[in-house]
JSON list of C-alpha atoms in Angstrom, two decimals:
[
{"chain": "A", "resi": 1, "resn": "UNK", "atom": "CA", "xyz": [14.34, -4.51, -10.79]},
{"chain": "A", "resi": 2, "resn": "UNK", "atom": "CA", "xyz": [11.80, -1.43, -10.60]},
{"chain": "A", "resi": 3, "resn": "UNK", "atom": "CA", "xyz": [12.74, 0.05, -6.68]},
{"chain": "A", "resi": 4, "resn": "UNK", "atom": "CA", "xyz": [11.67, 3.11, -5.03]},
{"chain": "A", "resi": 5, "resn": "UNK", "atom": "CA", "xyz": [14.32, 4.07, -2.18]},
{"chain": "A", "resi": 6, "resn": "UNK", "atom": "CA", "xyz": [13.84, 5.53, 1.25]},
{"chain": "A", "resi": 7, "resn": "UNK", "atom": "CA", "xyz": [16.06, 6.23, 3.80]},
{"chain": "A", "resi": 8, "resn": "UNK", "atom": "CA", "xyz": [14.87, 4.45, 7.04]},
{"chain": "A", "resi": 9, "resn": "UNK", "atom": "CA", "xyz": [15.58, 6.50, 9.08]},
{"chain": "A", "resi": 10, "resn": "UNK", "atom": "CA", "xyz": [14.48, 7.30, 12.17]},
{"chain": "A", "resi": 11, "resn": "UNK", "atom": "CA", "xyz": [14.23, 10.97, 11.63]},
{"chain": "A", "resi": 12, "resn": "UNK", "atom": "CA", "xyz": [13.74, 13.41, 14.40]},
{"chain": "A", "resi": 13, "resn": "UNK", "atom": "CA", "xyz": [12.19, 17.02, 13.85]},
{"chain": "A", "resi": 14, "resn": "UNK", "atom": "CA", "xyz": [11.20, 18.92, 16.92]},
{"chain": "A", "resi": 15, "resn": "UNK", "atom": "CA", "xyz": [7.53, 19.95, 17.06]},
{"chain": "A", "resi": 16, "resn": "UNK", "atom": "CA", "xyz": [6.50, 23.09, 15.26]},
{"chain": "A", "resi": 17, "resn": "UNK", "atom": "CA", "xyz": [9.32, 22.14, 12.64]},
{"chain": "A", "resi": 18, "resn": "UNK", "atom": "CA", "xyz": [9.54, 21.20, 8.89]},
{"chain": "A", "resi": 19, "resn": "UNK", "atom": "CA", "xyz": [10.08, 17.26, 8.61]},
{"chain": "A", "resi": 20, "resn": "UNK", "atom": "CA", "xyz": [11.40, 16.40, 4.96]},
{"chain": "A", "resi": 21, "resn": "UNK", "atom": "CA", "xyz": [11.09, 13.30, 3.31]},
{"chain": "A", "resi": 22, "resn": "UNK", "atom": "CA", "xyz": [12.81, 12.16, 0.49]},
{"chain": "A", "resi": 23, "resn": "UNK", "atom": "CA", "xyz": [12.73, 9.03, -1.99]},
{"chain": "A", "resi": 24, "resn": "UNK", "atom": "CA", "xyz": [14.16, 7.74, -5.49]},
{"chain": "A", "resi": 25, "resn": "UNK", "atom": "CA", "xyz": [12.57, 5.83, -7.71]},
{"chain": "A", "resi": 26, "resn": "UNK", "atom": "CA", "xyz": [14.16, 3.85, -10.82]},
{"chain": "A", "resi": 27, "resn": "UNK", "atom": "CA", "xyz": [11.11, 3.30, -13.39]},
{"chain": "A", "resi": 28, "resn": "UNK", "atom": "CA", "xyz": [10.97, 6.28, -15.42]},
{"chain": "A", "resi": 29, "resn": "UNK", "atom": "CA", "xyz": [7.40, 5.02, -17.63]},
{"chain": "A", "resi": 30, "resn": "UNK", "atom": "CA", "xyz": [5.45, 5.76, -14.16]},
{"chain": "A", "resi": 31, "resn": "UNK", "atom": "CA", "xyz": [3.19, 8.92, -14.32]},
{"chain": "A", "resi": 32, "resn": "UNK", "atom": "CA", "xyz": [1.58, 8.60, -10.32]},
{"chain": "A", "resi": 33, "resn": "UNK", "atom": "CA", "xyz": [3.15, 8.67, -7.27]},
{"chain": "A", "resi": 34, "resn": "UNK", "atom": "CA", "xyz": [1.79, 8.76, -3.38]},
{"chain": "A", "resi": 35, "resn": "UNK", "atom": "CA", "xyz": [3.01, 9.11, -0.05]},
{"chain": "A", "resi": 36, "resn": "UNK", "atom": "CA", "xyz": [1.12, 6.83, 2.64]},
{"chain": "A", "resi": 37, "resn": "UNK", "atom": "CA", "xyz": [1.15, 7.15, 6.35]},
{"chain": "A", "resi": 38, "resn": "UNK", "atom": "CA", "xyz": [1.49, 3.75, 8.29]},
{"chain": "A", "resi": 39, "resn": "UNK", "atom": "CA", "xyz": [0.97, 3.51, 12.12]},
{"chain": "A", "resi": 40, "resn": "UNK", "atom": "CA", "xyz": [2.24, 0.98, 13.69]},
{"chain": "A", "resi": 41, "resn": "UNK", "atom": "CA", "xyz": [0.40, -2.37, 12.92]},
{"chain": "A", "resi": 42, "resn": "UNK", "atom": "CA", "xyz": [-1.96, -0.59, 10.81]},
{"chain": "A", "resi": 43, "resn": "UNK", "atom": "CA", "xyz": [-2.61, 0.11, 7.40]},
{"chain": "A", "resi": 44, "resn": "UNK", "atom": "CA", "xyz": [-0.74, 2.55, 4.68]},
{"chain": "A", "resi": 45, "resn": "UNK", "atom": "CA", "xyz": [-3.39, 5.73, 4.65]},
{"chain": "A", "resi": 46, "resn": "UNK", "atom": "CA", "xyz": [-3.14, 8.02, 1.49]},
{"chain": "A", "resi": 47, "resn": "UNK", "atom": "CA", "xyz": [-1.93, 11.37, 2.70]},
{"chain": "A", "resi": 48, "resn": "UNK", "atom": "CA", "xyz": [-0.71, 12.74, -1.22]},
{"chain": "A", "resi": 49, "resn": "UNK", "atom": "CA", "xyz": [-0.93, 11.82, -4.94]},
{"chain": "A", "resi": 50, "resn": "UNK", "atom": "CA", "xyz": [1.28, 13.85, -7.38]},
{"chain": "A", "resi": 51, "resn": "UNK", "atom": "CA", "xyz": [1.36, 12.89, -10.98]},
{"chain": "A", "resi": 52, "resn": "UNK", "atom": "CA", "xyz": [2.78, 15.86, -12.86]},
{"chain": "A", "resi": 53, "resn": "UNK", "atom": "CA", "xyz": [6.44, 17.94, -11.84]},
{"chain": "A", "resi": 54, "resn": "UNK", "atom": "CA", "xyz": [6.53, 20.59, -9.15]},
{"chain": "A", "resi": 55, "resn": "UNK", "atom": "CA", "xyz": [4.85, 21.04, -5.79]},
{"chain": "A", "resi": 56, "resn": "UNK", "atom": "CA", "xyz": [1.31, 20.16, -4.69]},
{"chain": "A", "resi": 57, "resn": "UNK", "atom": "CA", "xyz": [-0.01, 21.23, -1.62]},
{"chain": "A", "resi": 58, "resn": "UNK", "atom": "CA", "xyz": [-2.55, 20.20, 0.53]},
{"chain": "A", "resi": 59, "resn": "UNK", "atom": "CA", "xyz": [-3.10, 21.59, 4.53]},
{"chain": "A", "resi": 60, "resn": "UNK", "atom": "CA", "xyz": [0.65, 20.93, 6.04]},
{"chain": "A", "resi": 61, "resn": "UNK", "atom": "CA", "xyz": [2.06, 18.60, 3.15]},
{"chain": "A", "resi": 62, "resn": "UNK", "atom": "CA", "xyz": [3.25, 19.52, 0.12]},
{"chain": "A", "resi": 63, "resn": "UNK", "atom": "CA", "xyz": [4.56, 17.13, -2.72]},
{"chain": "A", "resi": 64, "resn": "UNK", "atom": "CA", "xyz": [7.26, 17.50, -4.72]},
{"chain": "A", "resi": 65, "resn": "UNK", "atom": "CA", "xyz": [8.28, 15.50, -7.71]},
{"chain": "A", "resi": 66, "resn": "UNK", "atom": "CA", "xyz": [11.08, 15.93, -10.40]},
{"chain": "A", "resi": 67, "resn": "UNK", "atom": "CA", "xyz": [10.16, 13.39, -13.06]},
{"chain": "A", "resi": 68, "resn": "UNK", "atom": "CA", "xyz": [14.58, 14.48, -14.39]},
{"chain": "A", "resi": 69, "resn": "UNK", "atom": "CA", "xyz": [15.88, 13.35, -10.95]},
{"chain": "A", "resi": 70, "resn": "UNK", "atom": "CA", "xyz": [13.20, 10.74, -10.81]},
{"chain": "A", "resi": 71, "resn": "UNK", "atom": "CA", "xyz": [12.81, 11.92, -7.01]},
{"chain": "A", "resi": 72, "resn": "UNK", "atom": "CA", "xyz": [9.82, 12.35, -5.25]},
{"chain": "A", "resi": 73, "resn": "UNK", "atom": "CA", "xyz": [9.87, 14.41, -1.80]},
{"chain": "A", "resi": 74, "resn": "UNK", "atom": "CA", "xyz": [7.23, 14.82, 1.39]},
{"chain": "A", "resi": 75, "resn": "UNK", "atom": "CA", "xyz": [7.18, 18.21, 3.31]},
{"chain": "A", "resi": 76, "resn": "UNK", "atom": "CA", "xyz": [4.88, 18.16, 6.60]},
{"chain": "A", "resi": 77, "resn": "UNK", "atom": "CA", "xyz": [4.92, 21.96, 7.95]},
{"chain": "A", "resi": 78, "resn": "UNK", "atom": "CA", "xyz": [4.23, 22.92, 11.74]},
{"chain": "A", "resi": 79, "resn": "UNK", "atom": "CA", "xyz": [4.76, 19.04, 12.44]},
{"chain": "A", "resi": 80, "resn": "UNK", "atom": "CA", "xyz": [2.76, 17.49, 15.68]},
{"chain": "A", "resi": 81, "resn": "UNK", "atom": "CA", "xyz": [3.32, 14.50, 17.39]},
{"chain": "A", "resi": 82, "resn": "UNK", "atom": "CA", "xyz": [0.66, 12.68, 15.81]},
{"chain": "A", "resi": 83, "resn": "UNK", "atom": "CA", "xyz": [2.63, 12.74, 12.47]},
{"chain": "A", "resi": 84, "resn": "UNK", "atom": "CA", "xyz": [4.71, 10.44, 14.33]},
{"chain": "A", "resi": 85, "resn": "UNK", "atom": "CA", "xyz": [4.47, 7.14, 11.97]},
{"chain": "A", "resi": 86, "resn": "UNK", "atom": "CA", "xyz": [6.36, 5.79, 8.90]},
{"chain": "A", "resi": 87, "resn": "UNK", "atom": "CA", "xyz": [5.91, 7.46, 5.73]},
{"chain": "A", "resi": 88, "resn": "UNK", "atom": "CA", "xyz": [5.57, 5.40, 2.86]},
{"chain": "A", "resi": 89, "resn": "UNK", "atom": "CA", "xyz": [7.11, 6.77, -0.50]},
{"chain": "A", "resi": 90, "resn": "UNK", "atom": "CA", "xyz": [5.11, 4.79, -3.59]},
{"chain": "A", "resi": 91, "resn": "UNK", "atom": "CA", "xyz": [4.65, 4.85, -7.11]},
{"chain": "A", "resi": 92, "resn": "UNK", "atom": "CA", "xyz": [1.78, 3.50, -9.60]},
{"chain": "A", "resi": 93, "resn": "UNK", "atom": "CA", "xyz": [2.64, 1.48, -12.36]},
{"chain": "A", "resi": 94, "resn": "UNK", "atom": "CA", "xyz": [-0.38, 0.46, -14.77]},
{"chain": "A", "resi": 95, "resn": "UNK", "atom": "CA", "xyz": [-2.14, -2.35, -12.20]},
{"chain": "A", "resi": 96, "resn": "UNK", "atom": "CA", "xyz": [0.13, -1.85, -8.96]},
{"chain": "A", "resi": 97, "resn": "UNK", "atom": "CA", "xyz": [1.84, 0.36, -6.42]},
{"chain": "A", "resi": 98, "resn": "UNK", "atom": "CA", "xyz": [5.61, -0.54, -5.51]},
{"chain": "A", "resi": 99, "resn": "UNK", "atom": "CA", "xyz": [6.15, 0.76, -2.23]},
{"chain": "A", "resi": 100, "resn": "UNK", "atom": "CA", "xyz": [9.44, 1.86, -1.09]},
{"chain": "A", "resi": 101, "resn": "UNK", "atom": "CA", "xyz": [10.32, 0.35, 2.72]},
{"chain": "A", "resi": 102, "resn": "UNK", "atom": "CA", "xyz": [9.29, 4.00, 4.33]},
{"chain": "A", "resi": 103, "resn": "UNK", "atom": "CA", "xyz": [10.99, 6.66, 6.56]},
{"chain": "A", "resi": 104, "resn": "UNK", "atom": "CA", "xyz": [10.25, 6.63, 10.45]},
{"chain": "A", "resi": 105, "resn": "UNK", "atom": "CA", "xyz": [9.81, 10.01, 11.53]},
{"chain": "A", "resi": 106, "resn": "UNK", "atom": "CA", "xyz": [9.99, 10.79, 14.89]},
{"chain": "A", "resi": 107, "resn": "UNK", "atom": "CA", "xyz": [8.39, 14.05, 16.16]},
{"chain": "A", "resi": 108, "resn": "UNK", "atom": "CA", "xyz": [10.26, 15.16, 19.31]},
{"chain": "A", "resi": 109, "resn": "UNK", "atom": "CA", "xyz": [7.54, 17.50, 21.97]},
{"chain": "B", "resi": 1, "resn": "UNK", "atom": "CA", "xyz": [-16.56, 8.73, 4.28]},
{"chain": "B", "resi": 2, "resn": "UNK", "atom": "CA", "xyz": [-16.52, 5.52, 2.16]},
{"chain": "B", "resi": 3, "resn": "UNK", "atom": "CA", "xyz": [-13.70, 2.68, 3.41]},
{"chain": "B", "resi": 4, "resn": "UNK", "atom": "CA", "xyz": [-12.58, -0.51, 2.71]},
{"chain": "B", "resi": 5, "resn": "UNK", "atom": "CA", "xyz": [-13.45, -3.25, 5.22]},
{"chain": "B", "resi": 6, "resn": "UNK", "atom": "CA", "xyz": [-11.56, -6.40, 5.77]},
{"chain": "B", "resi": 7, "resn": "UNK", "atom": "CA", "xyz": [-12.85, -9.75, 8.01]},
{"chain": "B", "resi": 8, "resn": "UNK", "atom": "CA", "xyz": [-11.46, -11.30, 10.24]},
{"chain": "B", "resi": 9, "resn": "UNK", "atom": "CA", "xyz": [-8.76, -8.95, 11.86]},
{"chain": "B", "resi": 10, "resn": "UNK", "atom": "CA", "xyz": [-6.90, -11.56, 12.92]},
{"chain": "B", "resi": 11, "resn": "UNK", "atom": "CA", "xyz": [-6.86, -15.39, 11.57]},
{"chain": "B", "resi": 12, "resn": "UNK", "atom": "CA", "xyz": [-4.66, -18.35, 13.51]},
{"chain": "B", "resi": 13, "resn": "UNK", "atom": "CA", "xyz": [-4.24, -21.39, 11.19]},
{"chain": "B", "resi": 14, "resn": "UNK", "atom": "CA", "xyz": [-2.49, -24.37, 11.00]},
{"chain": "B", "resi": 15, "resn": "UNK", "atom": "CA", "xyz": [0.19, -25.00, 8.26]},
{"chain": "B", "resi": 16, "resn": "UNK", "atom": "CA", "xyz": [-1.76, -27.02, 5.36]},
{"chain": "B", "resi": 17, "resn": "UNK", "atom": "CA", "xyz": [-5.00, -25.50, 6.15]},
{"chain": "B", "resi": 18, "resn": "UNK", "atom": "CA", "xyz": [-6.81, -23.64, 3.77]},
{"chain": "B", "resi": 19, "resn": "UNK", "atom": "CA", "xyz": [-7.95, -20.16, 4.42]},
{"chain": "B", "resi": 20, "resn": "UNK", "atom": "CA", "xyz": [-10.01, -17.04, 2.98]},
{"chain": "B", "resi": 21, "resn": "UNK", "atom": "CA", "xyz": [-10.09, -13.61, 3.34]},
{"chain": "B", "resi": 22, "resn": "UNK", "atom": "CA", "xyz": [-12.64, -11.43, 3.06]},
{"chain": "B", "resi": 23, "resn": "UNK", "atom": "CA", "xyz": [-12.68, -7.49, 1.95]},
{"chain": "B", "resi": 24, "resn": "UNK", "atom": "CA", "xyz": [-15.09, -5.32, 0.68]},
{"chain": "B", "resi": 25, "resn": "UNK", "atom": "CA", "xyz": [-14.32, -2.29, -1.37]},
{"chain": "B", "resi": 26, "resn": "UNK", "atom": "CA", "xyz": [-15.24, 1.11, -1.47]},
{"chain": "B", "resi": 27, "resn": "UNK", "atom": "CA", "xyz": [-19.02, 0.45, -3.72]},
{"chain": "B", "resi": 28, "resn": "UNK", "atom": "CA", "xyz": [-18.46, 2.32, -6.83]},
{"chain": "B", "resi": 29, "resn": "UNK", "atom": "CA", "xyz": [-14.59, 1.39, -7.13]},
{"chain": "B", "resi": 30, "resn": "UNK", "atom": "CA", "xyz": [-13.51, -0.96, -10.20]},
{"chain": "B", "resi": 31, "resn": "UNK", "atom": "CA", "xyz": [-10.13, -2.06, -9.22]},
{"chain": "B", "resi": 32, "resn": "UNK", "atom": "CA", "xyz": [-9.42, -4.18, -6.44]},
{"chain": "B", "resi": 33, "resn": "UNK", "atom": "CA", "xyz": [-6.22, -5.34, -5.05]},
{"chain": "B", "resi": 34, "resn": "UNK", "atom": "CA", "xyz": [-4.10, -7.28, -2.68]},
{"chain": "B", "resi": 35, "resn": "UNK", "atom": "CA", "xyz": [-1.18, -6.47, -0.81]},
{"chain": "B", "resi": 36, "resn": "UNK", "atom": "CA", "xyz": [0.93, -8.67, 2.20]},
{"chain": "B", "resi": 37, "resn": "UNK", "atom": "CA", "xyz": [3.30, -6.71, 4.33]},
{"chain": "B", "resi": 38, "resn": "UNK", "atom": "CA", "xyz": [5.97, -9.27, 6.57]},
{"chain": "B", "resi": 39, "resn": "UNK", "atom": "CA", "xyz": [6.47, -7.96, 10.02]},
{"chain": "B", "resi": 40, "resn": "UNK", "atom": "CA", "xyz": [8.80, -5.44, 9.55]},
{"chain": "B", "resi": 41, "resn": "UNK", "atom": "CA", "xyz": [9.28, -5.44, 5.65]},
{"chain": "B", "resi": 42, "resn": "UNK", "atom": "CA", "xyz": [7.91, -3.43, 2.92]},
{"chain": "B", "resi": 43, "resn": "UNK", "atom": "CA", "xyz": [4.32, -3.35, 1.55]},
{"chain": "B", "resi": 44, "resn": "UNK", "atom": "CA", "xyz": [4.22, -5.91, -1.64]},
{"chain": "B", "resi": 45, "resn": "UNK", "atom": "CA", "xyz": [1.74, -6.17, -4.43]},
{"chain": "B", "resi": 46, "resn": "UNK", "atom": "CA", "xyz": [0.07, -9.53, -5.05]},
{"chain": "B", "resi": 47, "resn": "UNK", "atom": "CA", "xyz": [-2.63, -9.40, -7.48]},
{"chain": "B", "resi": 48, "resn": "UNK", "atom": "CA", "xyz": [-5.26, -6.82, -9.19]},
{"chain": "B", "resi": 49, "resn": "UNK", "atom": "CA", "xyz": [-8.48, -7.86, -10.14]},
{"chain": "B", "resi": 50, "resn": "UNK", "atom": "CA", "xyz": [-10.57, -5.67, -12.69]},
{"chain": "B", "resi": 51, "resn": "UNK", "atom": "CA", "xyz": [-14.02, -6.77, -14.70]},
{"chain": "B", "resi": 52, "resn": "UNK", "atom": "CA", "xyz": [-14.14, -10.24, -12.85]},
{"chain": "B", "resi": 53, "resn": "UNK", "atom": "CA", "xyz": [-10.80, -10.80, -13.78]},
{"chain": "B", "resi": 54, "resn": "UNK", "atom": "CA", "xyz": [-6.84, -10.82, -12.87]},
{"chain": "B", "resi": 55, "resn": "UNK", "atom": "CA", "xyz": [-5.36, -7.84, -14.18]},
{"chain": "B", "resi": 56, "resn": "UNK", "atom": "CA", "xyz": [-1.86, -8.24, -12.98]},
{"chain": "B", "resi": 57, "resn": "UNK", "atom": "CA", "xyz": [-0.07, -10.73, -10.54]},
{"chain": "B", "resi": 58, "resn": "UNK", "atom": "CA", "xyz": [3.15, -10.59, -8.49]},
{"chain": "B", "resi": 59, "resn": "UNK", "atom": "CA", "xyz": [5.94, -13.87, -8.37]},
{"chain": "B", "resi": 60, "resn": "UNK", "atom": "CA", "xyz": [4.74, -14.48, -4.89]},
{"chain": "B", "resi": 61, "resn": "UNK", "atom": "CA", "xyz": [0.70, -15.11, -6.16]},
{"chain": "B", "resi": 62, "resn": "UNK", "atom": "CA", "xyz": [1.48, -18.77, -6.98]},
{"chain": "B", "resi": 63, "resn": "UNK", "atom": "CA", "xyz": [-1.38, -21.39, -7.90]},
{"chain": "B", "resi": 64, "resn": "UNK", "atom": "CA", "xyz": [-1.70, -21.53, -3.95]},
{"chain": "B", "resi": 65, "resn": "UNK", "atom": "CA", "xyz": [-2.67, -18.09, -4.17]},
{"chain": "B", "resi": 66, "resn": "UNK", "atom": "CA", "xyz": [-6.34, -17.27, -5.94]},
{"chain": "B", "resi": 67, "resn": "UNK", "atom": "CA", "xyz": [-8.86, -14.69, -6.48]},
{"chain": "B", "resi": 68, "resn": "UNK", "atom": "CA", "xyz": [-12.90, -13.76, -6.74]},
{"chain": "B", "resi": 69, "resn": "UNK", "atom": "CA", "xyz": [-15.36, -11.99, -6.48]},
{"chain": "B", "resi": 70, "resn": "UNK", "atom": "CA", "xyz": [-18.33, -13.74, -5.21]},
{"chain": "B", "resi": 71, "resn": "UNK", "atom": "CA", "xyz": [-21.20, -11.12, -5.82]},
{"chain": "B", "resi": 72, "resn": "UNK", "atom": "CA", "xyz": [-21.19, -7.77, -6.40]},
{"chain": "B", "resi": 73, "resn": "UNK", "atom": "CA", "xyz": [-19.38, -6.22, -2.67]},
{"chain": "B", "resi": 74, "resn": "UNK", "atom": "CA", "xyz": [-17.25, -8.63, -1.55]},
{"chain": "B", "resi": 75, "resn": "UNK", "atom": "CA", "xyz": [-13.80, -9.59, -3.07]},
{"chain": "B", "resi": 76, "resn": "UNK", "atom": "CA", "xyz": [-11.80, -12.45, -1.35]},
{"chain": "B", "resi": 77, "resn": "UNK", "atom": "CA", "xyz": [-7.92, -14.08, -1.45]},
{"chain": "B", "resi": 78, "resn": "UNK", "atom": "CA", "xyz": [-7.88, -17.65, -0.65]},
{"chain": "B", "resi": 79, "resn": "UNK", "atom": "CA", "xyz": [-4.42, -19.55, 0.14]},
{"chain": "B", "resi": 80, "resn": "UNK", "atom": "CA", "xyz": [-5.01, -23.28, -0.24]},
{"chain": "B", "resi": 81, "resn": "UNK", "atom": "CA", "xyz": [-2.18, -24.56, 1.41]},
{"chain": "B", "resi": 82, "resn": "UNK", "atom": "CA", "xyz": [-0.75, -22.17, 3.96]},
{"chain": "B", "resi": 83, "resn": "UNK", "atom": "CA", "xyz": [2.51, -22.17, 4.85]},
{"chain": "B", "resi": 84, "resn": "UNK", "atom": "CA", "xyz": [4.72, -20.81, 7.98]},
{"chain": "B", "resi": 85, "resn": "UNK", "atom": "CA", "xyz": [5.78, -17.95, 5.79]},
{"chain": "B", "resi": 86, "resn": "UNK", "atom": "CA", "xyz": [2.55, -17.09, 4.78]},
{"chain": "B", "resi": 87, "resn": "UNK", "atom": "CA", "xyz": [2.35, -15.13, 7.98]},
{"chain": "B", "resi": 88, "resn": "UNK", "atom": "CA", "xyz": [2.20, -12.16, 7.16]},
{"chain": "B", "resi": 89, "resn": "UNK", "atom": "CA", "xyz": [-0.31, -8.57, 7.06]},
{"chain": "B", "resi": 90, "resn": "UNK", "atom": "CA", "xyz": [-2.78, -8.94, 3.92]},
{"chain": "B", "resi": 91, "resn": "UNK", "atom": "CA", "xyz": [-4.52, -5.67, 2.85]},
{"chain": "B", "resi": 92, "resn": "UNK", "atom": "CA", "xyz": [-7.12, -5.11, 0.36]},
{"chain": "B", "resi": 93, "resn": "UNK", "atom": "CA", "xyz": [-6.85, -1.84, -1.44]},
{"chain": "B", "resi": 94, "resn": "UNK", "atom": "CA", "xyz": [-9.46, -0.56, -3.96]},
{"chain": "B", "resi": 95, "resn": "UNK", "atom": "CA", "xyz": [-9.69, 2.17, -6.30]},
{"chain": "B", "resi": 96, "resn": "UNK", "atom": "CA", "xyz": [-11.62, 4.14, -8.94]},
{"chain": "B", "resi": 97, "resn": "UNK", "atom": "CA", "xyz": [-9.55, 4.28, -11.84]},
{"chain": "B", "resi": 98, "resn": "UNK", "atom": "CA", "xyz": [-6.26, 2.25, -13.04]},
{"chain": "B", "resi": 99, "resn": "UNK", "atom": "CA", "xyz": [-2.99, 3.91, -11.87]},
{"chain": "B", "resi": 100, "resn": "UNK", "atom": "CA", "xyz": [-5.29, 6.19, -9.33]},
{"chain": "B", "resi": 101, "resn": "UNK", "atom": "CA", "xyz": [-5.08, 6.58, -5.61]},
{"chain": "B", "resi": 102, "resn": "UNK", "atom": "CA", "xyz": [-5.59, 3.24, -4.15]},
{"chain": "B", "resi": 103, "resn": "UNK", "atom": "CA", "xyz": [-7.43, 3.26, -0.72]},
{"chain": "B", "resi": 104, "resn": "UNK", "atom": "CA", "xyz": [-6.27, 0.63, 1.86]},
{"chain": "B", "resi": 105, "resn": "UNK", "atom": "CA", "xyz": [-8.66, -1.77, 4.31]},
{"chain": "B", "resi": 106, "resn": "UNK", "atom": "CA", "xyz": [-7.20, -2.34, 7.75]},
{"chain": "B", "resi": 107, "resn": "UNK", "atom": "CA", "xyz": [-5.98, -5.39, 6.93]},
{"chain": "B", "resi": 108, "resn": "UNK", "atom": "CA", "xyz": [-6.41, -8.85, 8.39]},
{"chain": "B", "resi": 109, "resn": "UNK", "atom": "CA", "xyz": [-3.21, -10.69, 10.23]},
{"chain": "B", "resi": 110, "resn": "UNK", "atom": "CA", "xyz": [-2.36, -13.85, 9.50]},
{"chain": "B", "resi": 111, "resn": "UNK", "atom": "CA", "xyz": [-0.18, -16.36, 11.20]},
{"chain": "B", "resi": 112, "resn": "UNK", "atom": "CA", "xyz": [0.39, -19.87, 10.30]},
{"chain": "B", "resi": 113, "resn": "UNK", "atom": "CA", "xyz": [1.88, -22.08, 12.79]}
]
């Protein structure tokens, strides 16, 4: 069975703070991976797509992926309130995304 | 900026009843998906639909479970026969390429009683 892992969480980080998310994944032939946002009872919103090792950085995220430890990280710098949600760790395989069950983060004022 | 619709937002049905849901893509994506979340579970693939066709299909898109796309915007999941756990959050996704970023509609609740 193809899983990606998440902790659940909830994680607290104090405003202004780095919040660091983290997920495994067991299905080494995949070559994309994404981290969605999810508000409560909305949908998953693409924040990050990574698809090659090292960092990727875009505004306050950056992406990390080692393809070796088949682990996939989220970094959200200078983090406000409004990146309080549930953080979706996923990865593309040929015709499908398998989403892990996501991380609540919790962004304390 | 281009988006994904999704109608209704919300759709009450009776167990046995037949029911459809409607999406429209992003215009010049090829791929088109669907996805059911469970209150309080993870996201899960159902099917993807490429070149008027299934591309892939998860266990849980049984023969109650189809597919189409009726003309050339809209894309639509029909469950014949729902059942109570059917009830669920169904989002279409769409995207440009195969095993690119997928872009999600805001989904449309269902709940089968």
């Amino acid at each position: 069975q193809k899983e990606v892992e998440q902790n659940s969480g909830p994680l607290s980080v104090p405003e202004g703070a780095i919040a660091s998310l983290n997920c495994t994944y067991s299905d080494r032939g995949s070559q994309s991976f994404f981290w969605y946002r999810q508000y409560s009872g909305k949908s998953p919103e693409l924040i990050m797509s990574i698809y090659s090792n090292g960092d990727k950085e875009d505004g306050r995220f950056t992406a990390q992926l080692n393809k070796a430890s088949q682990y996939v990280s989220l970094l959200i710098r200078d983090s406000q309130p409004s990146d309080s949600a549930t953080y979706l760790c996923a990865q593309g395989r040929d015709d499908k995304i398998i989403f892990g069950k996501g991380t609540r983060l919790h962004i304390l004022p | 900026e281009p988006e994904v619709t999704q109608t209704p937002s919300h759709q009450v049905t009776q167990m046995g009843q037949e029911v459809i849901l409607r999406c429209v893509p992003i215009s010049n994506h090829l791929y088109f998906y669907w996805y059911r979340q469970i209150l309080g579970q993870k996201v899960e693939f159902l099917v993807s639909f490429y070149n008027n066709e299934i591309s892939e299909k998860s266990e849980i898109f049984d023969d109650q479970f189809s597919v189409e796309r009726p003309d050339g915007s809209n894309f639509t999941l029909k469950i014949r026969s729902t059942k109570l756990e059917d009830s669920a959050m169904y989002f279409c996704a769409s995207s440009g390429d195969i095993s690119y970023e997928q872009y999600f509609g805001p989904g449309t609740r269902l709940t089968v009683t």
